[in-house]
C-alpha positions as a printed Julia matrix, in Angstrom:
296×3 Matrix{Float64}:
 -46.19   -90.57    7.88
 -44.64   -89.72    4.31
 -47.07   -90.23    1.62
 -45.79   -92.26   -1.73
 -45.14   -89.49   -4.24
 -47.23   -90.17   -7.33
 -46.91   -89.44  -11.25
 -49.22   -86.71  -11.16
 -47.6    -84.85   -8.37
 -43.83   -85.15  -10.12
 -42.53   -81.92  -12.08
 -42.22   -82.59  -15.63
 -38.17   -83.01  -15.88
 -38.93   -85.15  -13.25
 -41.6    -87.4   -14.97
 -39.24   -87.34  -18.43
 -36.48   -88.83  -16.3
 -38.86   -91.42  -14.88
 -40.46   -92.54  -18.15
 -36.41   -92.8   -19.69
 -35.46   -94.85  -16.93
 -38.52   -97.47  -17.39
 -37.78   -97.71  -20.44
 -33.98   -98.23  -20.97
 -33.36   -99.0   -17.42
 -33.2   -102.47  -15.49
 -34.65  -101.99  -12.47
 -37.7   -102.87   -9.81
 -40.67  -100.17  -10.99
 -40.49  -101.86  -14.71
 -39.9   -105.64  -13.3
 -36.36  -105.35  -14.32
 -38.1   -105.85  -18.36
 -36.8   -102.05  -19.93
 -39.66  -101.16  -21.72
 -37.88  -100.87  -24.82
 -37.04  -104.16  -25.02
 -40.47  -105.46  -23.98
 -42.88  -106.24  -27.04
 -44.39  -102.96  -27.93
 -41.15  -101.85  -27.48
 -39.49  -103.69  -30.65
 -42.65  -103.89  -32.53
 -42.2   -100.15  -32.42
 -38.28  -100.39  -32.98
 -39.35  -102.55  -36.43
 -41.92  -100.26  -37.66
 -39.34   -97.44  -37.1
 -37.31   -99.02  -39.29
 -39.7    -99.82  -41.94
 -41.18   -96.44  -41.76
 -37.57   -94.3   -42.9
 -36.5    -97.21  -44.72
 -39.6    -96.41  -46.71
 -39.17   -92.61  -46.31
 -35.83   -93.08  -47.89
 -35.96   -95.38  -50.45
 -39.02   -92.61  -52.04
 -36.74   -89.93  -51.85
 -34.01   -91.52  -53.21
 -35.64   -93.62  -56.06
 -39.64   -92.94  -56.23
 -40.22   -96.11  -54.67
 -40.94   -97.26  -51.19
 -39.35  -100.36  -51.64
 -36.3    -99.55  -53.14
 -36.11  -101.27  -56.21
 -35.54   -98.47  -58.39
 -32.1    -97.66  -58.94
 -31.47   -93.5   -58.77
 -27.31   -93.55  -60.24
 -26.17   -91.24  -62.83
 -23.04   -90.64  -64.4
 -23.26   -87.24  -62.82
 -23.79   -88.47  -59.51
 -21.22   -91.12  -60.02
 -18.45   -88.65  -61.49
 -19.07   -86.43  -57.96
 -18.66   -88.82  -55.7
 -15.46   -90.36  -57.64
 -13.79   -86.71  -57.9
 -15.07   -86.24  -54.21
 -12.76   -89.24  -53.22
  -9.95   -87.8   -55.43
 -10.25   -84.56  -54.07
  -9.99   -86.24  -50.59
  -6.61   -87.9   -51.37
  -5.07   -84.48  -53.02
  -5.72   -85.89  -56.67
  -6.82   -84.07  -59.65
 -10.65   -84.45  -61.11
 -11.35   -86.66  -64.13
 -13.34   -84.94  -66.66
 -16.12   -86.81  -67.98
 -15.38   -88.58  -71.67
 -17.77   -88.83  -74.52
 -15.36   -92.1   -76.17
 -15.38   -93.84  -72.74
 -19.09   -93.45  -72.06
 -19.51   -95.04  -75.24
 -17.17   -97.78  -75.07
 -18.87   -98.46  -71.19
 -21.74   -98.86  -72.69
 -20.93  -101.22  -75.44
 -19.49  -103.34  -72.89
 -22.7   -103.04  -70.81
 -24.63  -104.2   -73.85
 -22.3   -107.41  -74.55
 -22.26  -108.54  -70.92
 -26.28  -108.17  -71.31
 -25.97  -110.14  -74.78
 -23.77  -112.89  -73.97
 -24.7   -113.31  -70.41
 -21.58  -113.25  -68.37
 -20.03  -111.2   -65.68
 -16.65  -110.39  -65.99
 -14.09  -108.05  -67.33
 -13.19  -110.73  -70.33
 -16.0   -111.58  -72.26
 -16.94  -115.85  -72.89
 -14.93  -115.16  -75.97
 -11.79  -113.9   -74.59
 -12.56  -110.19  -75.48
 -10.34  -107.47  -73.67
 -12.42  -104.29  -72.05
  -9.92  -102.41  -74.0
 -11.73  -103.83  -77.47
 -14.62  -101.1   -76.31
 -12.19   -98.44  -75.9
 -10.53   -99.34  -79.35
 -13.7    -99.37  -80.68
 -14.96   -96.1   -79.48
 -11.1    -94.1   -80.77
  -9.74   -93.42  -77.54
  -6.71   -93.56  -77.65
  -5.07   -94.24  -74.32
  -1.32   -94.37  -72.77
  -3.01   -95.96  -69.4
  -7.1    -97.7   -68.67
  -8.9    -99.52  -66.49
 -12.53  -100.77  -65.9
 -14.29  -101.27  -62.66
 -17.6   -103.29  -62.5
 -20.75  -103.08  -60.38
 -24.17  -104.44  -60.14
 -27.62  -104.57  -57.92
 -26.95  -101.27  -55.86
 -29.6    -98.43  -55.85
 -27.79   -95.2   -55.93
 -23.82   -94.1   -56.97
 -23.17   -93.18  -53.23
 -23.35   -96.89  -52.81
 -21.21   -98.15  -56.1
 -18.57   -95.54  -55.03
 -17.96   -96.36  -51.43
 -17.91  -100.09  -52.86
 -15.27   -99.58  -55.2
 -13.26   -97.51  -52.55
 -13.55  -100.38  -49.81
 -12.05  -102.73  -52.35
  -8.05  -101.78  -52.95
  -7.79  -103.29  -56.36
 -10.99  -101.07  -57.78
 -10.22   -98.55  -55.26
  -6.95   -98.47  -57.5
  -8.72   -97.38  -60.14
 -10.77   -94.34  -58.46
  -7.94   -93.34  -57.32
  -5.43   -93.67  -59.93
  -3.35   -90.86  -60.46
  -2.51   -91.47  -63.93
  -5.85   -91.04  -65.39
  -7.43   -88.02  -66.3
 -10.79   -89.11  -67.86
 -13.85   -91.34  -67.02
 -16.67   -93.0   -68.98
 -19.81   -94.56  -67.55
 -22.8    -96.77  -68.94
 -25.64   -97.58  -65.97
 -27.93  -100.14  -68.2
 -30.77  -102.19  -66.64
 -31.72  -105.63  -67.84
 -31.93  -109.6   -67.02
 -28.06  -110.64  -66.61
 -27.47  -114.41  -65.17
 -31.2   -114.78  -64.84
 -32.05  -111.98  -62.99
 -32.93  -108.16  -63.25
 -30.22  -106.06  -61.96
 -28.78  -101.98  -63.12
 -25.46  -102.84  -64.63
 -22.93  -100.23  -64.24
 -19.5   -100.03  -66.04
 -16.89   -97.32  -65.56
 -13.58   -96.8   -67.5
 -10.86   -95.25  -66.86
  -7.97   -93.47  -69.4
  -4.91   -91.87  -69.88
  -5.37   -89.96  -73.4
  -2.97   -89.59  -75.6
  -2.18   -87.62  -78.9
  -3.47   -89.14  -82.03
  -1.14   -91.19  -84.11
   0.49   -92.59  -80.58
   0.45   -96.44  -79.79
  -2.08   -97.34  -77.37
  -2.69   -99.65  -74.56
   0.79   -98.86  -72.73
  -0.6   -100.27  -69.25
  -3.91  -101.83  -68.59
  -5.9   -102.42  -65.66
  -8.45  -105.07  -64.76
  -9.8   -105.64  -61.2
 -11.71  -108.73  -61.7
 -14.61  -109.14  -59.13
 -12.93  -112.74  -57.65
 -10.23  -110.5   -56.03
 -13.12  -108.98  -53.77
 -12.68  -109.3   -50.04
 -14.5   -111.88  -48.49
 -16.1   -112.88  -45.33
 -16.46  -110.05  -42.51
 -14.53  -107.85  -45.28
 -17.49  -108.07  -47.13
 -19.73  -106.66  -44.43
 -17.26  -104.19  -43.68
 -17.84  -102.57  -47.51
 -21.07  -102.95  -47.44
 -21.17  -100.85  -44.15
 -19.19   -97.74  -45.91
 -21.82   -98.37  -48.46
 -24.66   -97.49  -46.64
 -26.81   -94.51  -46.54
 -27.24   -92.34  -43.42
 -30.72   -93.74  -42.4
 -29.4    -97.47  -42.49
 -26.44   -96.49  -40.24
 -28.77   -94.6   -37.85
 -31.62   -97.87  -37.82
 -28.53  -100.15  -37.18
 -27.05   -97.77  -34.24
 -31.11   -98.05  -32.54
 -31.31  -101.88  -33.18
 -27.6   -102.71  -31.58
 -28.26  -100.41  -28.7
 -31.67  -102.16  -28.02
 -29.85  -105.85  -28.6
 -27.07  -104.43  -25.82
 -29.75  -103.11  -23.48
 -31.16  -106.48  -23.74
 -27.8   -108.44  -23.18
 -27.59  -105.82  -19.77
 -31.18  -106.89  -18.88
 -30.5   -110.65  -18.57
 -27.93  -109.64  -15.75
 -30.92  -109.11  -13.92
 -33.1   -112.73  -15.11
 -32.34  -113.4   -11.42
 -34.57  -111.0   -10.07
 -37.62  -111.33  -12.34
 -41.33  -111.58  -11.15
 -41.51  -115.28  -10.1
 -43.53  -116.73  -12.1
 -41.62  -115.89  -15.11
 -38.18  -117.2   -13.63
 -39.59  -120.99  -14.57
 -40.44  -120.1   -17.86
 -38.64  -119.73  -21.29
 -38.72  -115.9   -20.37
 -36.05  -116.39  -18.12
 -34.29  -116.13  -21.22
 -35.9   -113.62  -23.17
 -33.86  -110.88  -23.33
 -31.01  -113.1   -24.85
 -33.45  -114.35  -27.84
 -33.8   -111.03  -28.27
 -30.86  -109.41  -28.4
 -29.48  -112.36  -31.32
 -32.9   -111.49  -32.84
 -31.83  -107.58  -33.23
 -28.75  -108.05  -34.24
 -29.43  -110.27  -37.22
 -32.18  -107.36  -37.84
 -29.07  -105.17  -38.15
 -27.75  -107.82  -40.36
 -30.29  -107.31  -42.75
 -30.46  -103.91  -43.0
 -27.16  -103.86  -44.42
 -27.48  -106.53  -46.76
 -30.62  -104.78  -47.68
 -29.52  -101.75  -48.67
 -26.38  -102.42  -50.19
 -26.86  -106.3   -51.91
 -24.68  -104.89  -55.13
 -21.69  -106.87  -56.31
 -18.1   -105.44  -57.51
């Protein structure tokens, strides 16, 4: 007679294997239910989330929740040259003029309440510039607002082509930026303006060519998801890779609702693992609307 070989008497590569297969595997030992799909399983999956969602959001902006913004023109002049660099283009040096004329823009979309490149009024971005005596041969502006770090507000801008136009734009060779937080169309956001120029030599007639990318000419629709994706940090990406795996390991579980315990083929459970696998992917919905809700 051959005895049952138990847990205790398995090696432990042996008992690793075992524990990996009852809990991603679909099979007669775990009641066809993968244990990480079973409750524990995505409470744990959900606090997992929380937990380096948290862990992140400290790192990057003192709070736990997030709501601090952590974007610099520093940070934001790296990550623009970075994308330059990638696509054999020269640096753009960081401009005194055009920080000041970003801000003064910041501060009138903040006074008058509106978001757009053309002020209520009908006032040009290039009035800041004026203002500020740069005097430019080429310029162009790119908006953003409600993201929490310039890793973010770059790969937004470079998922859109018309303010990717400007990041990229070969025939500037300096930069502004103004990151301002206030109350803008009733609610608090970080406002973030960044201009673009072509100097020229002093005495020279300005405004030659002019860009605006107005934020109507955004992609829409799964577009939108798309650069909000490229947007995201490397702990959202690696929380929405676990969640889709688990909502996939569920979809492969209810190939097997057939050959459940009995008395849970006559219940709603029958049908479990599909409720759960449209409930984890709309998690992974939300992470990526949570962590990159900004607007361009």
């Amino acid at each position: 007679m051959v005895k049952k070989q138990t847990n205790k008497s398995l090696s432990t590569p042996r008992k690793i294997h075992r524990h990996i297969k009852l809990a991603i595997v679909p099979h007669k030992d775990n009641d066809y239910r993968p244990h990480v799909i079973r409750r524990y399983g995505i409470i744990s999956i959900v606090l997992l989330f929380f937990m380096t969602s948290g862990a992140n959001n400290y790192v990057n902006t003192g709070d736990v929740l997030g709501q601090q913004a952590n974007i610099t023109p520093g940070a934001l002049l790296e990550t623009i040259n970075l994308a330059r660099e990638q696509h054999n283009l020269g640096e753009l040096a960081l401009n005194p003029q055009l920080n000041q004329a970003a801000y003064a823009k910041a501060q009138d979309m903040f006074e008058k309440q509106y978001w757009s490149h053309v002020s209520p009024g009908g006032v040009q971005p290039w009035k800041w510039m004026n203002d500020a005596k740069y005097n430019y041969s080429h310029a162009g502006e790119n908006l953003a607002k409600g993201f929490s770090s310039s890793n973010a507000v770059t790969a937004a801008w470079m998922a859109s082509p018309e303010h990717r136009a400007n990041v990229l734009g070969s025939d500037y060779h300096d930069v502004g930026f103004a990151i301002v937080e206030g109350e803008l169309l009733g609610k608090d956001t970080v406002l973030v303006v960044s201009m673009y120029g072509d100097p020229v030599p002093a005495g020279t007639v300005a405004g030659a060519s002019v860009t605006i990318n107005d934020a109507a000419q955004s992609s829409g629709g799964l577009a939108i998801i798309g650069e909000k994706v490229k947007a995201l940090p490397a702990v959202a990406i690696g929380n929405i890779v676990i969640v889709l795996m688990a909502a996939m390991l569920a979809l492969v579980a209810h190939t097997y609702r057939r050959k459940l315990p009995r008395n849970l083929r006559v219940k709603w459970y029958k049908h479990h693992d599909i409720y759960k696998a449209i409930g984890l992917a709309s998690l992974s919905i939300v992470i990526i609307f949570m962590y990159s809700g900004g607007q361009i």
